[in-house]
Short mmCIF file of C-alpha atoms in Angstrom, two decimals:
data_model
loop_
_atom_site.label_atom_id
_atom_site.label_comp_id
_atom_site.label_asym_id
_atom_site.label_seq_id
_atom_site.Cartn_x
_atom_site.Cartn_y
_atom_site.Cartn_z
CA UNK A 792 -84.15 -25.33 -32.90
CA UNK A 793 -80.90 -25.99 -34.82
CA UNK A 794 -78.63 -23.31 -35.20
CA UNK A 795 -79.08 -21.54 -38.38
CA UNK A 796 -78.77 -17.74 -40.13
CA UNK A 797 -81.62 -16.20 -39.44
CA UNK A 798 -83.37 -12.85 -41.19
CA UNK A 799 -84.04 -10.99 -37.61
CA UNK A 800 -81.09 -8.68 -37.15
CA UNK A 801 -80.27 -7.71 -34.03
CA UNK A 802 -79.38 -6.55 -30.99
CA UNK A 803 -83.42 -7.54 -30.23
CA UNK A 804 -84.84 -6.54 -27.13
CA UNK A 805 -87.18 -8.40 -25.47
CA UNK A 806 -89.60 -6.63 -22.63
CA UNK A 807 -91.28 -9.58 -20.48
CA UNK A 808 -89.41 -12.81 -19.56
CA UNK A 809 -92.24 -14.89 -19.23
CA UNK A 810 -92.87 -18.32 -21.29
CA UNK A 811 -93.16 -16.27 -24.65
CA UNK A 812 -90.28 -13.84 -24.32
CA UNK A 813 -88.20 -16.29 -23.18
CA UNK A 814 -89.03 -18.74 -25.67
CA UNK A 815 -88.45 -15.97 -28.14
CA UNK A 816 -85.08 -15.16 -26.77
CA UNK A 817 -83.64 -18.69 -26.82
CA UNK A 818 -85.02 -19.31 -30.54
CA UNK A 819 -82.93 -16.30 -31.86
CA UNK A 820 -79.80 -16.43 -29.19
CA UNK A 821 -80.06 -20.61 -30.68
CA UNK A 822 -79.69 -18.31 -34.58
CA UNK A 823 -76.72 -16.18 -33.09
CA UNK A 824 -78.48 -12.88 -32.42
CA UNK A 825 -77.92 -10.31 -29.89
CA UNK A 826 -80.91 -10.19 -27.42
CA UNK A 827 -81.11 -7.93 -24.35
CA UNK A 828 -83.88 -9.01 -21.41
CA UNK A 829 -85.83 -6.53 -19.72
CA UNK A 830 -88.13 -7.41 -16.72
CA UNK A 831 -90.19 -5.86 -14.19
CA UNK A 832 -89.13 -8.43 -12.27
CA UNK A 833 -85.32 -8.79 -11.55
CA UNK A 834 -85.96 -12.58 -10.38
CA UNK A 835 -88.10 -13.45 -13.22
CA UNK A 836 -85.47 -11.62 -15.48
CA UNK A 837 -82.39 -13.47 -14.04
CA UNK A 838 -83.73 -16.43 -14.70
CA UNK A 839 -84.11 -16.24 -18.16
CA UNK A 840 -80.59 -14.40 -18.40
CA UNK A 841 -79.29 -17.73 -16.79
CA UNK A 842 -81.38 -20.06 -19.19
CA UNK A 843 -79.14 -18.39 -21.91
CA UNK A 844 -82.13 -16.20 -23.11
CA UNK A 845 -79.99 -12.87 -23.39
CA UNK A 846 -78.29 -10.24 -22.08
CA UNK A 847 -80.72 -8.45 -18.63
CA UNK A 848 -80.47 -4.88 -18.63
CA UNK A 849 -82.35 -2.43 -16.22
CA UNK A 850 -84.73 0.00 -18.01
CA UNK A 851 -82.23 2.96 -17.76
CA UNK A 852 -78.75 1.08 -19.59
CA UNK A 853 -78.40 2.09 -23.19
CA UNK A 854 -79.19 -0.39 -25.51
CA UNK A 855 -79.83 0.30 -29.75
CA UNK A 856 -82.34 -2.51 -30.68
CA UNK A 857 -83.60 -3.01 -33.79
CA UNK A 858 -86.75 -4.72 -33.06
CA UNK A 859 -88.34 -4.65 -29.61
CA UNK A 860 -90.83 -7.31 -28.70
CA UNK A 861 -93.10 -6.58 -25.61
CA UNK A 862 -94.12 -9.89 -23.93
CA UNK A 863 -96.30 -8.75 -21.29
CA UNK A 864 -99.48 -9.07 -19.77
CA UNK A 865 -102.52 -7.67 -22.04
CA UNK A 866 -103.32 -5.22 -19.75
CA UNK A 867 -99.89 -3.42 -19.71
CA UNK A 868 -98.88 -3.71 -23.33
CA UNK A 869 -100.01 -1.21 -24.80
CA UNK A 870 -98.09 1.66 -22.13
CA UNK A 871 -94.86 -0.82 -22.96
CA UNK A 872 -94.98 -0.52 -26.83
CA UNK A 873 -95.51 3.09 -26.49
CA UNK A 874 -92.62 3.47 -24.17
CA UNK A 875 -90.54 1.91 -26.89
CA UNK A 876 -91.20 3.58 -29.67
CA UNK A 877 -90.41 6.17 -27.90
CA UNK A 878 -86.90 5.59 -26.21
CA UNK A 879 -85.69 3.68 -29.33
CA UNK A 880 -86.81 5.84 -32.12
CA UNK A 881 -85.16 3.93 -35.08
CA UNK A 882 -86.59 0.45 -33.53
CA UNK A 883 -89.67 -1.85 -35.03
CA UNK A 884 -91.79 -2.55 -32.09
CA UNK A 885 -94.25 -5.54 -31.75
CA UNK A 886 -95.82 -7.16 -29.27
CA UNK A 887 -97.31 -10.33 -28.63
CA UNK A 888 -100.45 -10.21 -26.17
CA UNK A 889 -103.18 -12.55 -26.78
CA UNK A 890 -105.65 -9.96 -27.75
CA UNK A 891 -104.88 -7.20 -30.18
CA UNK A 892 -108.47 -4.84 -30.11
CA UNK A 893 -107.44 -3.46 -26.79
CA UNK A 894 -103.39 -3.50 -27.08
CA UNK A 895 -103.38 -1.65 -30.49
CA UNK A 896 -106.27 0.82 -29.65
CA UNK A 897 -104.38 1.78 -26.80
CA UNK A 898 -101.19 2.00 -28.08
CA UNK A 899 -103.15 5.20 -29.80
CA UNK A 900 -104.84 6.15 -27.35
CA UNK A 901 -101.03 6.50 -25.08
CA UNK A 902 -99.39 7.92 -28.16
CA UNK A 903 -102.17 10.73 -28.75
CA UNK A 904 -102.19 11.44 -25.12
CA UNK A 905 -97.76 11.50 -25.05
CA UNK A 906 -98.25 13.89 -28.15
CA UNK A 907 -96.68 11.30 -30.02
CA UNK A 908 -96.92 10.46 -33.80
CA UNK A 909 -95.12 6.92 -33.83
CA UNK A 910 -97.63 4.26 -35.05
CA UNK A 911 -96.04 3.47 -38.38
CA UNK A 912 -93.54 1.31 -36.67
CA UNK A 913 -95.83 -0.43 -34.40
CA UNK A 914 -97.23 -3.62 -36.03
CA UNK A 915 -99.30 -6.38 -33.51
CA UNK A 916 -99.12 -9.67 -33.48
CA UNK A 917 -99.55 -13.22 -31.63
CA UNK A 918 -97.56 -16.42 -31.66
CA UNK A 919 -100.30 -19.32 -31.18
CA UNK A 920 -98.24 -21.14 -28.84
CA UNK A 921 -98.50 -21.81 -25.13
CA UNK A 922 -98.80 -24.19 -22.44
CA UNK A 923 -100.42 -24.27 -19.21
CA UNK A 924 -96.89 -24.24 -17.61
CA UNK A 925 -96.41 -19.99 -17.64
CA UNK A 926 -92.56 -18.54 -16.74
CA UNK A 927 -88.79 -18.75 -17.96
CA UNK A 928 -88.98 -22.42 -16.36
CA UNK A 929 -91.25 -23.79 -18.66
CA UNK A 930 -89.75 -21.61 -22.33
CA UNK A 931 -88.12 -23.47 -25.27
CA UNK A 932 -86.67 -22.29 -28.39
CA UNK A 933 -88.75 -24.72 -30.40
CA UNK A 934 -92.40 -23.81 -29.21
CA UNK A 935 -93.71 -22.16 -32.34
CA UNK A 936 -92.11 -24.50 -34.59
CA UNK A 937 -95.35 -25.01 -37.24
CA UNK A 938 -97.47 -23.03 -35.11
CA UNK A 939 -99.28 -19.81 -36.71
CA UNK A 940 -98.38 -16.72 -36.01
CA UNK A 941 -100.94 -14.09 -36.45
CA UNK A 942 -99.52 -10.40 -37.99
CA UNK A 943 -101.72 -7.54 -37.04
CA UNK A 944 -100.77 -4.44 -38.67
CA UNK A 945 -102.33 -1.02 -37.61
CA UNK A 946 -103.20 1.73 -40.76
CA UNK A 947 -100.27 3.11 -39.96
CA UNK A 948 -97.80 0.05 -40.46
CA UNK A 949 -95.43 0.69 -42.85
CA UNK A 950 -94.48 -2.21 -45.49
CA UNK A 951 -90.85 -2.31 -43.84
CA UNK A 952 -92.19 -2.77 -40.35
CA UNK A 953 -94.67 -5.33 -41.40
CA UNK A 954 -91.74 -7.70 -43.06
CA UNK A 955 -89.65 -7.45 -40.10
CA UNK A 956 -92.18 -9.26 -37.73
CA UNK A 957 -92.99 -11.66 -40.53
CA UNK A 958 -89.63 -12.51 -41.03
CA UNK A 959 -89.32 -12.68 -36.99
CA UNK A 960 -92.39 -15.61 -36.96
CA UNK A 961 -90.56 -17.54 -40.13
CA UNK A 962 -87.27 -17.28 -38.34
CA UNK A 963 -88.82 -18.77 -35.45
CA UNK A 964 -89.73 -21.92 -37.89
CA UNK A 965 -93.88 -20.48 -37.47
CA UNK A 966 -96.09 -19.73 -40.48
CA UNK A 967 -97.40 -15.69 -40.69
CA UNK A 968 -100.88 -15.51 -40.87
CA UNK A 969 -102.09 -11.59 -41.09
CA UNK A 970 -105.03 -10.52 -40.06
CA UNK A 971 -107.14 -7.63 -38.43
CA UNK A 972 -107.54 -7.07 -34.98
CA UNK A 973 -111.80 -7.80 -34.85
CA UNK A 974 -110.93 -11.09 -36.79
CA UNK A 975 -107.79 -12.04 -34.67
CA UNK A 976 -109.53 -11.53 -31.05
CA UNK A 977 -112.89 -13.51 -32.63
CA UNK A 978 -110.80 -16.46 -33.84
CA UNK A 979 -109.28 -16.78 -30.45
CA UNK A 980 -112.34 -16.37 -28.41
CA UNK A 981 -113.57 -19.36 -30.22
CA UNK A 982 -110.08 -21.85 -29.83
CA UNK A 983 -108.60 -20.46 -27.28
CA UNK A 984 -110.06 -18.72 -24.49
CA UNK A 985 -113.33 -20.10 -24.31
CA UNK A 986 -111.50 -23.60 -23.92
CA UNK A 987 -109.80 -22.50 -21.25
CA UNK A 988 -112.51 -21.25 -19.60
CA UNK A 989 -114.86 -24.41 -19.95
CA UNK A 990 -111.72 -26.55 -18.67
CA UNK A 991 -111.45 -24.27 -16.12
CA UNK A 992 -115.30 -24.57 -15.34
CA UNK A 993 -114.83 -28.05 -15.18
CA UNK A 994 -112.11 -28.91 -13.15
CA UNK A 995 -114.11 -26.01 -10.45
CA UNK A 996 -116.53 -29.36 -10.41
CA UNK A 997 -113.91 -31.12 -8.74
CA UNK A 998 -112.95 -29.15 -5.94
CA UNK A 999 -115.23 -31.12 -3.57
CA UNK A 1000 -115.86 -33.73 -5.64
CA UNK A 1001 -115.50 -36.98 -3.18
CA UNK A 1002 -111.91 -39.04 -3.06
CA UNK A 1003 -113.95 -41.98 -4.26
CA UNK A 1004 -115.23 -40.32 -7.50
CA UNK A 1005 -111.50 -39.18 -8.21
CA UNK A 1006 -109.59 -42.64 -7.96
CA UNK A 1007 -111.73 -43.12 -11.01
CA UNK A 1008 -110.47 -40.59 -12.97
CA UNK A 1009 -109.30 -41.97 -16.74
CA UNK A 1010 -107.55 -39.88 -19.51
CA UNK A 1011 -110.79 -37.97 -20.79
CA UNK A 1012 -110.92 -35.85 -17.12
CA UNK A 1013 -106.97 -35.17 -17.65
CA UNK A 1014 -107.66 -34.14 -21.13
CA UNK A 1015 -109.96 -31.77 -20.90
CA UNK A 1016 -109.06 -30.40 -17.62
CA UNK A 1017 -105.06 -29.60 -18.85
CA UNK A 1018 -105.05 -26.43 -19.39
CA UNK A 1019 -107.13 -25.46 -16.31
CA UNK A 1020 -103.53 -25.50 -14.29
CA UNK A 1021 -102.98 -22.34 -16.19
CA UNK A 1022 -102.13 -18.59 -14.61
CA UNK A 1023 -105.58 -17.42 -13.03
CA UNK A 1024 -103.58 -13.51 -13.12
CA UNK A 1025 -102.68 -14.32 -16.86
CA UNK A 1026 -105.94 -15.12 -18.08
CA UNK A 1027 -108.11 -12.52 -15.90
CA UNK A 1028 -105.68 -10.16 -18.18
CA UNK A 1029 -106.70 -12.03 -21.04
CA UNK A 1030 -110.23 -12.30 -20.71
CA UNK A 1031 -110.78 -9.08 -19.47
CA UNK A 1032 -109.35 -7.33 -22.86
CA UNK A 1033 -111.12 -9.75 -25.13
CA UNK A 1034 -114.43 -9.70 -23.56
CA UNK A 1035 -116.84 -8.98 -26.30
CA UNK A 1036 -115.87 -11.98 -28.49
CA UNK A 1037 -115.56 -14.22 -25.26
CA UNK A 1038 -119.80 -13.75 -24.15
CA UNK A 1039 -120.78 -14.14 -27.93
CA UNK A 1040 -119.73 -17.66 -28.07
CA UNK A 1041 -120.43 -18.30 -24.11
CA UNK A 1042 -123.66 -17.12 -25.40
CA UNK A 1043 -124.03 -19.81 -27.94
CA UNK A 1044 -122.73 -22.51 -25.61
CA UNK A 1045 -125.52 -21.72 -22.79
CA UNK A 1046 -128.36 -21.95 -25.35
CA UNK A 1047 -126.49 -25.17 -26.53
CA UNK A 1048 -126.37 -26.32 -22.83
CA UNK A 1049 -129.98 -24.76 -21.66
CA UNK A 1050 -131.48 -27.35 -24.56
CA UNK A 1051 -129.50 -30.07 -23.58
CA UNK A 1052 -130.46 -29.57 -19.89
CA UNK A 1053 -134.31 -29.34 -20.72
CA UNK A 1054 -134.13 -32.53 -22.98
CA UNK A 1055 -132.31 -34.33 -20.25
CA UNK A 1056 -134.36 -33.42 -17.18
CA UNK A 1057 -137.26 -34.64 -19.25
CA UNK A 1058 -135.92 -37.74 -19.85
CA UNK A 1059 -135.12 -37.92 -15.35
CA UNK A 1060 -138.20 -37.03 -15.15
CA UNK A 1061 -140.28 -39.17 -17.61
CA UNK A 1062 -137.78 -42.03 -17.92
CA UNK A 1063 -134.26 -42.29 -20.72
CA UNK A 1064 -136.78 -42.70 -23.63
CA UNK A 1065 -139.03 -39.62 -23.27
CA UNK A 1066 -138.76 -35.88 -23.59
CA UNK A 1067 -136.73 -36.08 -26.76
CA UNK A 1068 -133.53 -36.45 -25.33
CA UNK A 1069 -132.00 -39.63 -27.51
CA UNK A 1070 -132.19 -36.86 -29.59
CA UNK A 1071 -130.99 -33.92 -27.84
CA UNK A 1072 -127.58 -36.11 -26.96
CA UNK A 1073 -127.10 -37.36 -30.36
CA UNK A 1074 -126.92 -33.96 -31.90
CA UNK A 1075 -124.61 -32.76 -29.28
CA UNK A 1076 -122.42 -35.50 -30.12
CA UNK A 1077 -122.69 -35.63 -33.96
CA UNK A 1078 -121.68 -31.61 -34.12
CA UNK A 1079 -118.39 -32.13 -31.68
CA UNK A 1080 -117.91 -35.37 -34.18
CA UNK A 1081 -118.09 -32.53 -37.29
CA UNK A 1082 -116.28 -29.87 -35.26
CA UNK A 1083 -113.47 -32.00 -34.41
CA UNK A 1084 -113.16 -32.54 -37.73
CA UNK A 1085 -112.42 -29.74 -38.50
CA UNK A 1086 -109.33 -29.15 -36.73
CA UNK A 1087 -106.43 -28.71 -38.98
CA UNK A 1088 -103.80 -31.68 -38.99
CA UNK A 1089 -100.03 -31.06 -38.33
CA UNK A 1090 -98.58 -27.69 -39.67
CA UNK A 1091 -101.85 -25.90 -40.13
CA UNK A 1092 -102.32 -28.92 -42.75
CA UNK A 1093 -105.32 -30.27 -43.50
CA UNK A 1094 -107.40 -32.84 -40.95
CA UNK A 1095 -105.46 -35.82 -41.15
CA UNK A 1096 -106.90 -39.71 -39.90
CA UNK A 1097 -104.22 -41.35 -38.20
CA UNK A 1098 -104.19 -44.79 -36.77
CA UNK A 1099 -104.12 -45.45 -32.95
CA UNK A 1100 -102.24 -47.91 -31.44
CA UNK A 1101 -102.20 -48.89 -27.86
CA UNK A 1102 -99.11 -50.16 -26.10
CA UNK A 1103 -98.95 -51.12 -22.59
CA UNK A 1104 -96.16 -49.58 -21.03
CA UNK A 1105 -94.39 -51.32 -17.54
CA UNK A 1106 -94.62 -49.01 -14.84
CA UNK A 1107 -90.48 -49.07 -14.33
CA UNK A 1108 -87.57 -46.43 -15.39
CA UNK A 1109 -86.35 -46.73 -18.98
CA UNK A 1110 -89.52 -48.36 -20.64
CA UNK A 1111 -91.06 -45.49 -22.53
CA UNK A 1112 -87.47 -44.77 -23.65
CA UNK A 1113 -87.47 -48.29 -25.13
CA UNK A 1114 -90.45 -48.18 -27.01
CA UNK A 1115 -88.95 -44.87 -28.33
CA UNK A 1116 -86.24 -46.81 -29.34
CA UNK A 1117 -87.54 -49.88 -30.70
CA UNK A 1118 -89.98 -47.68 -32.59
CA UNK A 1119 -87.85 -45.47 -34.37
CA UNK A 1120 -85.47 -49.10 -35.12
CA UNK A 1121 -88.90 -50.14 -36.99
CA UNK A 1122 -89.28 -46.81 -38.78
CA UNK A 1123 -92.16 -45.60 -37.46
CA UNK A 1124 -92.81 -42.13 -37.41
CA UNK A 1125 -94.39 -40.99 -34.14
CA UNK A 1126 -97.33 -38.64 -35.31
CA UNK A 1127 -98.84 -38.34 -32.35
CA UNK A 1128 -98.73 -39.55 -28.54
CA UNK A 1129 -100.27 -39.31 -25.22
CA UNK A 1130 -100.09 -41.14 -22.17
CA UNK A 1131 -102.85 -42.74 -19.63
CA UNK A 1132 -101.82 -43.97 -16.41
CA UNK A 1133 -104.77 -44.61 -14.55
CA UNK A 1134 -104.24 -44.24 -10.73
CA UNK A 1135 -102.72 -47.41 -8.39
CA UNK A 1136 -102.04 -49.16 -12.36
CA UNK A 1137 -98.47 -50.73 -12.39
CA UNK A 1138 -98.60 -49.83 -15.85
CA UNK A 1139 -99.46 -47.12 -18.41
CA UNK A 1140 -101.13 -46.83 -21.82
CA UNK A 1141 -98.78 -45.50 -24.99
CA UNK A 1142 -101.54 -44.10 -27.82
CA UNK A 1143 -99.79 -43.80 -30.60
CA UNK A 1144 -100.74 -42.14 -33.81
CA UNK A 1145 -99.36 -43.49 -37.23
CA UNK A 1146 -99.62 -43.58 -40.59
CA UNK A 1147 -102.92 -46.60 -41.46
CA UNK A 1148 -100.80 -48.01 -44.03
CA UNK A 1149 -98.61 -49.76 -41.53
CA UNK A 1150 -100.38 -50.04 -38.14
CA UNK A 1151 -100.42 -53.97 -38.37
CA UNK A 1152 -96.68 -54.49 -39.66
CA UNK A 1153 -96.09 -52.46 -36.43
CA UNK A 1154 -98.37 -54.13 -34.33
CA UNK A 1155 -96.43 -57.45 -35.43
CA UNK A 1156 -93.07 -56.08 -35.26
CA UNK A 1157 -94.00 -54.73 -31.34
CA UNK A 1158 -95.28 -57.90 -30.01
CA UNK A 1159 -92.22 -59.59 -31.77
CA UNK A 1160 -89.89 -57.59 -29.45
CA UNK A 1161 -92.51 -58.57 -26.42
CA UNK A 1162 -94.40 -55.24 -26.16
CA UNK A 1163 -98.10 -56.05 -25.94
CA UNK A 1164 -100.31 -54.38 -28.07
CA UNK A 1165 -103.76 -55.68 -26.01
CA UNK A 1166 -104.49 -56.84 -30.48
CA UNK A 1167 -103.95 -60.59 -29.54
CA UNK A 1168 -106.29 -63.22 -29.45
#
C-alpha cells in the first residue's frame, strides 16, 4: 500500500497481532497513523512491533485510542471488545472475528452481566481476507486491497460509530459491504468455512495414502488441498461459533454425496453404464460448472472469462522473473497466475490469465523471445 492520507484518525489500537491485526497495523502505520499493539502474547506481539506494525504496550500503560480493533480468536472476542469499551470510554470499538452471531451476542451478554450500557459504540465486522499462512510472519499491508469487508452493526450502533469502521475498510483500499449478523455468518458458512473444511477432509485422505500414489500428485490435489495447511486452533474457534450455518450446508453436501455414492456403486456393481450414474456424474459436474460461474471476477466485479496461457518455465533461478519481465515489456497485464511444478520435473508450468483479445499476439511475441508456449506445431 502506497503511502497516502487516510480518514482513520488515530492513535488506533490494535488487540491481537496475528495475520489480521498485523496486516491492519502495517496498512495504517504505511498511511502515517499512530497504532499501539497489544498481545497476549509478548513474542507474538514483538514481532509485529519489529515488522513496523506499531507501538507494543502491556495491558496496564495508558494509551487514548480512538478506535480499537480486537483481532482475536472468535471465542475470546467478545470479553476483549467489552473490556474496551470499557477502559477507553471515548473509543469506537470493532472487531474482526470470522463469525459475528456469537461475538456480538456476547458482547451483550458481558456488558449486561459488567452492568454496563456501552453497545452504541460497538459495531462488528469482518475483512474477507486471509491465507492459510496465520501470524505476524505471514501479514501485509496490502491484503484487503479489493477484498470486501463486511460491516455488522448492532441496534445500538450509532451513525458515527458505523462511519468510522467504514471509513477504516476504504482506508484499507477494501469495499464495505453491511450486513446483519444471521446473513454475514450464512454467507461465510457457504465460501468460507465449509471449503476449508472439505479441503481439510481431503487432504485427511492422504495421510496414509501410499508414496507411489503421491509422486503423482498434479496441480488439482495442491489446489484444493491449500488451505488445509491452515491453524487447526484457529478454525476449531471458528467453527465452533458458527456452527448452525456450517451443518446446514454440510447437510446439503452429504445428500449431494449420499446420491452420488448410490449412483456410483451401482454402476461398480452392474458395470460404468448401469445404475444411472452417467447421469449422476454429469449433474455433479454441470452444477460446479454453473457454481463456478458464479464467482465474482476481480474487485467483487462481475465473472470475468479470461484466456489461459501456458508457459513452460526452466527449472533455474531468475526465470519466472524473466517472464515477468518480458511480459510486462509486451504489455500484458497479468490477470491471473498460478504455478504447477509437478514433482522430479526440471521445469514448471506458468498459467497465465489475460485479456482474449490478445492471447495470440502474446503467444507470438513469447515464442519470439524463445519461451515455449507448448501452441506450436
Amino acid at each position: 500500500m502506497s503511502e497516502h492520507t487516510l480518514a482513520t484518525n488515530g492513535p488506533v489500537l490494535i488487540i491481537g497481532t496475528g495475520l489480521l491485526g498485523t496486516s491492519i497495523a502495517l496498512a495504517l502505520r504505511s498511511g502515517g497513523v499512530e497504532v499501539y499493539l497489544r498481545d497476549a502474547s509478548p513474542t507474538a506481539g514483538r514481532l509485529a512491533q519489529d515488522l513496523g506494525a506499531g507501538t507494543l504496550i502491556a495491558q496496564d500503560d495508558p494509551c487514548s485510542p480512538r478506535l480499537v480493533i480486537v483481532s482475536t480468536p472468535p471465542d475470546v472476542a467478545d470479553v476483549c471488545v467489552v473490556d474496551a469499551l470499557l477502559r477507553y470510554p471515548q473509543a469506537v470499538v470493532t472487531d474482526v472475528a470470522s463469525v459475528k452471531s456469537a461475538v456480538c451476542d456476547g458482547v451483550f451478554d458481558e456488558a449486561k452481566r459488567r452492568g454496563a450500557d456501552i453497545p452504541s459504540r460497538y459495531v462488528g465486522s469482518h475483512p474477507m481476507a486471509g491465507r492459510e499462512r496465520s501470524g505476524a510472519g505471514a501479514a501485509d499491508a496490502d491484503l484487503f486491497y479489493g477484498r470486501p469487508w463486511v460491516i455488522v452493526p448492532n441496534r445500538y450502533s450509532t451513525p458515527d460509530a458505523v462511519m468510522e469502521i467504514r471509513s477504516l475498510a476504504v482506508d484499507l483500499g477494501a469495499f464495505p459491504i453491511e450486513m446483519d449478523a444471521r446473513t454475514h455468518d450464512q454467507s461465510v458458512a457457504l465460501i468460507s468455512h465449509v471449503p476449508q473444511l472439505v479441503s481439510s477432509m481431503l487432504a485427511a485422505r492422504l495421510v496414509d495414502a501410499p508414496l507411489s500414489a503421491l509422486s503423482l500428485s498434479g496441480q488439482g490435489l495442491r489446489d484444493t488441498t491449500r488451505i488445509a495447511a491452515s491453524d487447526p486452533r484457529l478454525w476449531t474457534a471458528i467453527l465452533a461459533g458458527n456452527a448452525g450455518p456450517v451443518v446446514e450446508v454440510l447437510r446439503e453436501i452429504r445428500g449431494d454425496l449420499d446420491d452420488l455414492i448410490e449412483h456410483l456403486d451401482a454402476a461398480a456393481q452392474r458395470g460404468p453404464l448401469e445404475g444411472g450414474s452417467v447421469g449422476a456424474v454429469h449433474r455433479v459436474m454441470d452444477l460446479g460448472n454453473r457454481g463456478v460461474a458464479r464467482i465474482p471476477g476481480k474487485h467483487g466485479g462481475a465473472p470475468t472469462r479470461y484466456a489461459v496461457l501456458d508457459v513452460f518455465v526452466p527449472d533455474t533461478a531468475g526465470s519466472l522473473g524473466r517472464l515477468f519481465t518480458e511480459l510486462g515489456e509486451i504489455g500484458v497485464n497479468i490477470e491471473d497466475l498460478s504455478l504447477e511444478h509437478s514433482a522430479g520435473a526440471q521445469m514448471g508450468v506458468a498459467r497465465i490469465s489475460l485479456d482474449p483479445s490478445i492471447l495470440a499476439s502474446t503467444v507470438k511475441q513469447l515464442e519470439e523471445r524463445g519461451w515455449n508456449t507448448g501452441s506450436g506445431d
